[in-house]
Coordinates of C-alpha atoms and ligand atoms in Angstrom, one line a residue:
M29 CA 10.9 -5.9 -22.8
H30 CA 7.6 -7.4 -21.8
V31 CA 6.2 -6.8 -18.3
L32 CA 3.7 -8.6 -16.1
I33 CA 2.0 -6.7 -13.3
I34 CA 0.1 -8.7 -10.8
G35 CA -3.0 -7.0 -9.3
G36 CA -6.1 -5.2 -10.4
G37 CA -6.6 -2.1 -8.3
G38 CA -6.0 1.6 -8.6
R39 CA -2.4 1.0 -7.6
E40 CA -1.8 -1.4 -10.5
H41 CA -3.5 1.0 -12.9
A42 CA -1.1 3.7 -11.8
I43 CA 1.9 1.4 -12.1
A44 CA 0.8 0.3 -15.6
W45 CA 0.1 3.9 -16.6
K46 CA 3.6 5.0 -15.6
L47 CA 5.3 2.0 -17.3
S48 CA 3.2 2.3 -20.4
Q49 CA 4.9 5.7 -21.0
D50 CA 8.3 4.0 -21.3
P51 CA 9.4 3.3 -24.9
R52 CA 11.7 0.5 -23.7
I53 CA 8.6 -1.6 -22.7
G54 CA 6.7 -3.7 -25.2
T55 CA 3.6 -5.3 -24.0
I56 CA 2.3 -4.9 -20.4
Y57 CA 0.1 -7.7 -19.1
V58 CA -1.8 -7.1 -16.0
A59 CA -3.3 -10.0 -14.0
P60 CA -6.2 -9.7 -13.5
G61 CA -6.2 -5.9 -14.4
N62 CA -9.4 -3.9 -14.5
G63 CA -11.6 -1.8 -16.8
G64 CA -9.1 1.1 -16.9
I65 CA -5.9 -0.7 -17.3
D66 CA -6.6 -2.4 -20.6
E67 CA -7.3 1.1 -22.2
L68 CA -3.6 2.0 -21.8
E69 CA -1.4 1.6 -24.8
R70 CA 0.2 -1.8 -25.3
T71 CA -1.5 -3.1 -22.2
E72 CA -3.7 -6.2 -21.8
N73 CA -5.7 -7.7 -18.9
I74 CA -5.2 -11.4 -18.4
A75 CA -7.6 -13.4 -16.3
L76 CA -5.0 -15.2 -14.0
T77 CA -4.6 -15.0 -10.3
G78 CA -2.8 -18.1 -8.8
V79 CA 1.0 -18.5 -8.5
D80 CA 1.2 -21.6 -10.7
E81 CA -0.8 -20.1 -13.6
L82 CA 1.1 -16.8 -13.4
F83 CA 4.4 -18.7 -13.4
E84 CA 3.4 -20.7 -16.5
F85 CA 2.3 -17.6 -18.2
A86 CA 5.5 -15.7 -17.5
K87 CA 7.6 -18.6 -18.8
D88 CA 5.5 -19.1 -21.9
R89 CA 5.4 -15.5 -22.9
D90 CA 9.0 -14.7 -22.1
I91 CA 8.1 -12.1 -19.6
D92 CA 11.2 -10.0 -18.8
L93 CA 10.0 -8.4 -15.6
T94 CA 7.2 -9.2 -13.2
F95 CA 6.0 -6.6 -10.7
V96 CA 3.8 -7.8 -7.9
G97 CA 1.3 -5.2 -6.6
S98 CA -0.2 -6.7 -3.4
E99 CA 1.0 -8.7 -0.5
A100 CA -0.9 -12.0 -0.6
L101 CA 1.2 -13.7 -3.3
L102 CA 4.5 -12.3 -1.9
V103 CA 3.7 -14.0 1.4
E104 CA 2.8 -17.2 -0.5
G105 CA 6.2 -17.2 -2.1
I106 CA 5.7 -16.1 -5.7
V107 CA 9.1 -14.5 -5.8
D108 CA 10.9 -17.7 -4.7
R109 CA 9.0 -19.6 -7.4
F110 CA 9.8 -17.3 -10.2
Q111 CA 13.5 -16.9 -9.2
S112 CA 13.9 -20.7 -9.0
A113 CA 13.3 -20.8 -12.7
G114 CA 15.5 -17.8 -13.4
L115 CA 12.6 -15.4 -14.1
T116 CA 13.1 -11.7 -13.1
I117 CA 10.6 -10.5 -10.5
F118 CA 10.5 -7.4 -8.4
G119 CA 9.6 -8.1 -4.8
P120 CA 10.7 -9.8 -1.5
D121 CA 11.0 -13.5 -1.2
Q122 CA 8.8 -15.4 1.2
Q123 CA 11.1 -14.8 4.2
A124 CA 11.4 -11.0 3.7
A125 CA 7.6 -10.9 2.9
Q126 CA 7.1 -12.0 6.5
L127 CA 8.0 -8.5 7.6
E128 CA 4.5 -7.7 6.3
G129 CA 2.9 -11.2 6.7
S130 CA 3.7 -11.5 10.4
K131 CA 3.4 -8.5 12.7
A132 CA 5.0 -10.7 15.5
Y133 CA 8.0 -11.4 13.2
A134 CA 8.2 -7.7 12.1
K135 CA 8.2 -6.5 15.7
S136 CA 10.9 -9.0 16.7
F137 CA 13.0 -7.8 13.8
M138 CA 12.5 -4.2 14.8
K139 CA 13.5 -4.9 18.4
K140 CA 16.6 -6.9 17.4
Y141 CA 17.9 -4.2 15.1
G142 CA 16.9 -1.2 17.1
V143 CA 14.2 0.1 14.7
K144 CA 12.3 2.7 16.7
T145 CA 8.8 1.3 17.4
A146 CA 6.2 1.0 20.2
A147 CA 6.9 -1.4 23.0
Y148 CA 5.1 -4.8 22.6
E149 CA 4.6 -8.4 23.6
R150 CA 3.5 -11.3 21.4
F151 CA 1.2 -14.1 22.5
I152 CA -0.2 -17.4 21.2
N153 CA -1.8 -18.3 24.5
L154 CA -5.1 -16.7 25.5
D155 CA -4.6 -17.0 29.2
A156 CA -1.2 -15.3 29.0
A157 CA -2.6 -12.5 26.9
K158 CA -5.5 -12.0 29.4
E159 CA -3.1 -11.8 32.3
Y160 CA -1.1 -9.3 30.4
V161 CA -4.0 -7.0 29.7
A162 CA -5.2 -7.2 33.3
N163 CA -2.0 -5.4 34.4
A164 CA -1.4 -3.1 31.4
D165 CA -1.7 0.6 30.9
Y166 CA -4.4 1.9 28.6
P167 CA -5.1 2.6 25.8
L168 CA -3.3 -0.3 24.2
V169 CA -3.4 -1.8 20.7
I170 CA -4.1 -5.5 20.0
K171 CA -3.2 -6.8 16.5
A172 CA -3.8 -10.0 14.7
S173 CA -0.3 -11.0 13.6
G174 CA -1.2 -12.3 10.1
L175 CA -2.6 -10.6 7.1
A176 CA -6.0 -9.1 7.7
A177 CA -6.4 -6.5 5.0
G178 CA -5.7 -3.6 7.4
K179 CA -8.6 -4.7 9.6
G180 CA -6.9 -6.8 12.3
V181 CA -5.9 -3.9 14.6
I182 CA -8.1 -3.0 17.6
I183 CA -7.4 0.0 19.9
C184 CA -8.6 -0.8 23.4
Q185 CA -9.4 1.8 26.1
N186 CA -9.8 -0.5 29.0
Q187 CA -9.5 -4.2 30.2
D188 CA -13.0 -5.0 29.1
E189 CA -12.4 -3.9 25.5
A190 CA -9.1 -5.7 25.5
E191 CA -10.7 -9.0 26.7
T192 CA -13.3 -8.7 24.0
A193 CA -10.7 -8.1 21.3
L194 CA -8.7 -11.1 22.5
H195 CA -11.8 -13.2 22.4
E196 CA -12.7 -12.1 18.9
M197 CA -9.2 -12.8 17.6
M198 CA -8.2 -15.9 19.5
V199 CA -11.5 -17.7 20.2
D200 CA -14.0 -16.6 17.6
K201 CA -11.2 -16.4 15.0
R202 CA -12.6 -13.3 13.4
F203 CA -9.5 -12.9 11.4
G204 CA -9.0 -16.6 10.8
E205 CA -5.4 -17.9 11.1
A206 CA -4.2 -14.3 11.1
G207 CA -5.3 -14.1 14.8
E208 CA -3.7 -17.3 16.0
E209 CA -0.8 -15.1 17.2
I210 CA -1.3 -11.6 18.4
V211 CA 0.8 -8.6 19.2
I212 CA -0.1 -6.3 22.0
E213 CA 1.6 -2.9 21.9
A214 CA 1.7 0.5 23.5
F215 CA -0.6 3.1 22.0
L216 CA 1.2 5.9 20.3
T217 CA -0.2 9.4 19.8
G218 CA 0.8 11.6 16.9
F219 CA 0.2 11.8 13.2
E220 CA 0.8 9.1 10.6
A221 CA 2.8 9.1 7.4
S222 CA 3.5 6.5 4.7
I223 CA 6.9 6.4 3.1
L224 CA 7.6 4.1 0.2
S225 CA 11.1 3.1 -0.9
F226 CA 13.0 1.0 -3.4
T227 CA 15.6 -1.4 -2.1
D228 CA 18.2 -3.7 -3.6
G229 CA 19.5 -4.9 -0.3
K230 CA 22.4 -2.5 -0.2
T231 CA 20.5 0.8 -0.5
I232 CA 17.1 2.0 0.5
L233 CA 16.0 4.8 -1.7
T234 CA 13.0 6.6 -0.2
M235 CA 10.2 8.5 -1.9
P236 CA 8.5 11.7 -0.6
A237 CA 6.3 11.1 2.5
A238 CA 2.5 10.7 1.8
K239 CA -0.5 11.1 4.0
D240 CA -3.2 8.4 3.8
H241 CA -6.7 8.9 5.1
K242 CA -7.8 5.6 6.4
T243 CA -11.3 6.0 7.8
I244 CA -14.4 6.0 5.7
G245 CA -15.8 9.1 7.5
E246 CA -14.7 12.7 7.3
G247 CA -12.6 14.1 10.2
N248 CA -11.1 10.6 10.6
T249 CA -14.3 9.0 11.9
G250 CA -15.9 5.6 11.2
E251 CA -14.4 2.3 10.2
N252 CA -11.0 1.8 8.7
T253 CA -10.7 1.2 5.0
G254 CA -7.9 0.4 2.6
G255 CA -7.5 4.1 2.3
M256 CA -9.9 6.9 1.1
G257 CA -7.4 9.5 -0.1
V258 CA -3.8 10.6 -0.1
V259 CA -1.9 13.8 -0.1
C260 CA 1.8 13.9 -1.3
P261 CA 4.1 15.4 -0.1
H262 CA 2.8 15.0 3.5
P263 CA 2.1 18.6 4.7
A264 CA 3.3 17.9 8.3
F265 CA 6.4 15.8 7.6
S266 CA 9.4 18.1 8.0
A267 CA 13.1 17.9 7.2
E268 CA 13.8 17.0 10.9
H269 CA 11.3 14.2 10.7
E270 CA 13.0 13.0 7.5
A271 CA 16.4 13.0 9.3
A272 CA 15.0 11.1 12.2
F273 CA 13.3 8.6 9.9
Q274 CA 16.5 7.9 8.0
Q275 CA 18.5 7.4 11.2
D276 CA 16.1 5.6 13.5
I277 CA 14.1 3.5 10.9
V278 CA 15.8 3.2 7.5
A279 CA 19.4 2.7 8.6
P280 CA 18.6 -0.1 11.2
T281 CA 16.2 -1.7 8.8
L282 CA 18.9 -2.0 6.1
A283 CA 21.4 -3.3 8.6
G284 CA 18.8 -5.9 9.8
L285 CA 18.0 -7.1 6.3
Q286 CA 21.7 -7.6 5.6
A287 CA 22.5 -9.3 8.9
E288 CA 19.5 -11.7 8.4
G289 CA 20.6 -12.5 4.8
M290 CA 17.3 -11.1 3.7
A291 CA 18.4 -8.6 1.0
F292 CA 16.0 -8.4 -1.9
A293 CA 15.0 -6.2 -4.8
G294 CA 11.6 -4.6 -4.2
V295 CA 9.7 -2.1 -2.3
I296 CA 9.5 -1.3 1.4
F297 CA 6.6 0.8 2.6
F298 CA 7.1 2.3 6.1
G299 CA 3.9 3.0 8.1
L300 CA 5.0 5.7 10.5
M301 CA 3.7 7.5 13.6
I302 CA 5.3 10.8 14.4
N303 CA 5.2 12.7 17.8
D304 CA 7.4 14.8 20.0
D305 CA 9.5 11.7 20.9
G306 CA 10.4 11.2 17.2
V307 CA 9.5 8.9 14.3
F308 CA 8.1 5.5 15.2
L309 CA 7.6 2.5 12.8
L310 CA 4.1 1.1 13.1
E311 CA 4.5 -1.5 10.3
Y312 CA 6.3 -2.6 7.3
N313 CA 4.5 -3.3 4.0
M314 CA 6.6 -5.1 1.4
R315 CA 4.9 -3.5 -1.7
M316 CA 3.6 -0.2 -2.9
G317 CA 0.7 1.4 -1.0
D318 CA -2.8 1.7 -2.3
P319 CA -3.8 4.6 -2.7
E320 CA -0.4 6.1 -1.9
T321 CA 1.0 4.9 -5.3
Q322 CA -1.8 6.8 -7.2
A323 CA -0.7 10.1 -5.6
I324 CA 3.1 9.4 -5.8
L325 CA 3.6 8.2 -9.3
P326 CA 2.1 11.3 -11.1
L327 CA 4.8 13.3 -9.2
L328 CA 7.6 11.1 -10.5
R329 CA 9.2 12.7 -13.6
S330 CA 11.8 10.0 -14.2
P331 CA 10.9 6.5 -15.5
L332 CA 9.7 4.0 -12.9
L333 CA 11.6 1.3 -14.8
D334 CA 15.0 2.9 -13.8
P335 CA 14.8 2.3 -10.0
V336 CA 13.2 -1.1 -10.6
M337 CA 15.9 -2.4 -12.9
A338 CA 18.6 -0.8 -10.8
A339 CA 17.3 -2.6 -7.8
I340 CA 17.2 -5.9 -9.6
E341 CA 20.8 -5.3 -10.9
Q342 CA 21.9 -4.2 -7.4
R343 CA 23.0 -0.7 -8.5
L344 CA 20.3 1.4 -6.8
D345 CA 23.1 3.6 -5.4
E346 CA 23.5 5.0 -8.9
I347 CA 19.9 6.2 -9.1
T348 CA 18.4 9.6 -8.2
L349 CA 14.6 10.0 -8.6
D350 CA 13.4 13.2 -10.3
W351 CA 10.3 14.6 -8.7
R352 CA 8.0 17.3 -10.0
D353 CA 7.8 20.3 -7.7
K354 CA 4.1 19.8 -7.3
H355 CA 1.5 18.6 -4.8
A356 CA -0.8 15.7 -5.5
V357 CA -4.2 15.0 -3.9
C358 CA -5.8 11.6 -4.6
V359 CA -9.5 11.2 -3.7
V360 CA -11.0 7.7 -3.7
A361 CA -14.6 7.2 -4.8
A362 CA -16.1 4.1 -3.1
A363 CA -19.4 2.2 -3.5
E364 CA -22.1 3.1 -0.9
G365 CA -21.8 0.8 2.1
Y366 CA -18.0 0.2 1.8
P367 CA -16.1 -1.0 3.8
G368 CA -19.2 -3.1 4.7
D369 CA -21.5 -4.7 2.1
Y370 CA -22.0 -2.8 -1.2
Q371 CA -23.6 -3.2 -4.6
T372 CA -21.7 -3.7 -7.8
G373 CA -22.8 -3.3 -11.4
E374 CA -23.7 0.4 -11.3
T375 CA -23.0 2.4 -14.4
I376 CA -20.2 5.0 -14.1
E377 CA -20.6 8.2 -16.1
Y378 CA -18.4 11.1 -17.0
I379 CA -15.0 9.6 -16.4
E380 CA -13.7 11.3 -19.5
Q381 CA -14.8 14.7 -18.2
A382 CA -13.0 14.1 -15.0
R383 CA -9.9 13.2 -17.0
F384 CA -9.8 16.7 -18.5
F385 CA -7.9 18.2 -15.6
S386 CA -7.0 15.2 -13.4
Q387 CA -5.5 11.7 -13.7
V388 CA -8.2 9.1 -13.1
F389 CA -7.1 5.6 -12.0
L390 CA -9.8 2.9 -12.0
A391 CA -9.9 0.2 -9.4
G392 CA -13.2 -1.7 -8.8
V393 CA -14.4 -1.1 -12.4
K394 CA -15.1 -3.4 -15.4
H395 CA -16.1 -2.9 -18.9
H396 CA -19.4 -4.1 -20.2
N397 CA -20.3 -3.3 -23.8
D398 CA -19.2 0.3 -24.0
E399 CA -19.9 1.1 -20.4
Y400 CA -17.9 1.2 -17.2
L401 CA -19.6 -0.7 -14.3
T402 CA -18.7 -0.6 -10.6
N403 CA -17.0 -3.9 -9.6
G404 CA -15.6 -3.4 -6.1
G405 CA -15.6 -1.3 -2.9
R406 CA -13.1 1.2 -3.8
V407 CA -14.2 2.1 -7.3
L408 CA -11.8 4.7 -8.6
N409 CA -9.2 7.4 -7.7
V410 CA -9.0 10.9 -9.0
V411 CA -5.6 12.6 -8.7
G412 CA -5.3 16.4 -8.9
L413 CA -1.8 18.1 -9.2
G414 CA -1.1 21.7 -8.3
D415 CA 1.5 24.2 -7.3
S416 CA 0.1 24.2 -3.9
L417 CA -1.8 21.6 -1.9
E418 CA -4.9 23.9 -2.1
Q419 CA -4.7 24.0 -5.9
A420 CA -4.2 20.2 -6.1
R421 CA -7.2 19.7 -3.8
S422 CA -9.5 22.0 -5.8
T423 CA -8.5 20.3 -9.1
A424 CA -9.1 16.8 -7.6
Y425 CA -12.5 17.8 -6.2
S426 CA -13.7 19.7 -9.3
S427 CA -12.9 16.6 -11.3
I428 CA -14.4 13.9 -9.0
D429 CA -17.5 16.0 -8.6
K430 CA -18.2 15.4 -12.4
I431 CA -18.2 11.6 -12.0
A432 CA -21.5 9.9 -11.3
F433 CA -22.6 6.5 -10.3
K434 CA -25.4 5.4 -8.0
G435 CA -24.2 5.6 -4.4
I436 CA -20.9 7.3 -5.1
T437 CA -19.2 8.0 -1.8
Y438 CA -16.1 10.0 -1.1
R439 CA -14.6 12.1 1.7
R440 CA -14.6 15.8 1.1
D441 CA -11.8 16.5 3.5
I442 CA -8.8 14.9 1.9
G443 CA -5.9 17.2 2.3
E444 CA -7.9 19.8 4.3
Ligands
AMP30 P1 -1.0 -1.3 11.2 O1 -1.8 -2.2 10.3 O2 -0.1 -1.9 12.2 O3 -0.4 -0.1 10.5 O4 -2.2 -0.6 12.0 C1 -3.3 0.0 11.4 C2 -3.6 1.4 12.0 O5 -3.9 1.2 13.4 C3 -2.5 2.3 11.9 O6 -2.5 3.0 10.7 C4 -2.8 3.3 13.1 O7 -3.8 4.2 12.7 C5 -3.3 2.3 14.1 N1 -2.3 1.9 15.0 C6 -1.5 0.8 14.9 N2 -0.6 0.6 15.8 C7 -0.8 1.7 16.7 C8 -0.1 2.2 17.9 N3 0.9 1.5 18.4 N4 -0.6 3.3 18.4 C9 -1.6 4.0 17.8 N5 -2.2 3.6 16.7 C10 -1.8 2.5 16.1
LIG31 N1 -2.8 2.5 2.1 C1 -2.3 1.6 3.0 C2 -1.8 0.3 2.3 O1 -1.6 0.2 1.1 O2 -1.6 -0.6 3.1

């Protein structure tokens, strides 16, 4: 079978890497791919990005399975388009993708079906929102409802900060259309966890919990990024947390998807906050996480194609995932300046040396002649495995320490 993967980050490199080990798969096309992806066996980058051109490509090349990496095209309705022509695609349709595309919609869904989450209100009117924050308890959290690449969330300590945030979102339109509707919710303390799952609409098959490190600075300081490192399994997520998660989040989510007629074959990523009151859902993402995927897939012993095809064929209840009894630590190397402005085009050296003991997934990287050049903010991911978290950590760091490019920036405290 021929597969099309849509995306070009470290996540898509990890997905392509895992699928390329599967003898059932012929050619893997990745759109647009990157400078690491096309080095895999039977794998090609293709320079396409829009729904229409991807659709034409999938039809012309008899693609048997399309796997969508990131959220934007899902929210645009790529799944509906492919399915209307009978093409097989793994991911939510446009309506289910709203669980990620609209935080207001997601919160209403959680409330309606009893998914445990922070108390909230939604607003489209600035004056109503201002009146609400004048009488609220602090801290509180103000979120642009639409897609904002993880940046549309502002934690406010007092009324002044809340009014500034409302102004930025609703008047200055800092997040564009995404801030036309906002969600204001109670601030939760605790620690966070990311749990990815496969679903076919009848079953939600969860993967081990992972711990993302969202800020650019060590000790969780500085601006939020797309993710600077991941540890899997999550060192603080216990069997009791897992039981609470299944009962308070997974079961009502599945019931809600069914009741709304929103069943689909794809991924649900649960962004969780855990404290003494239990496990709370902060957000749904309707796709694999980046960089969670880069830490999780090297731990998966069984083929990735099995749960994907089982989900599409609605027999996910027959599948058990086989996990290695190891720990994974993924460290992201970014360009200097990220998540603000950064340079591209720097030469990257010694990737092969880092690959000696660790898996290296490339993200913002392109080939030029025989060199690798930086081509994005998050440049690459180094994943160390070990029998303990400490061992995985030291493997990942001794490998990433070999890699060199001008301005290379990474946190030294991933998994500490
Ligand atoms: P989200 O995009 O909704 O996951 O929010 C991005 C980040 O903001 C989360 O990963 C948390 O670190 C933080 N956050 C979001 N909602 C809350 C909340 N209700 N309480 C505390 N922190 C939050
Ligand atoms: N690492 C968080 C995300 O993929 O949204």
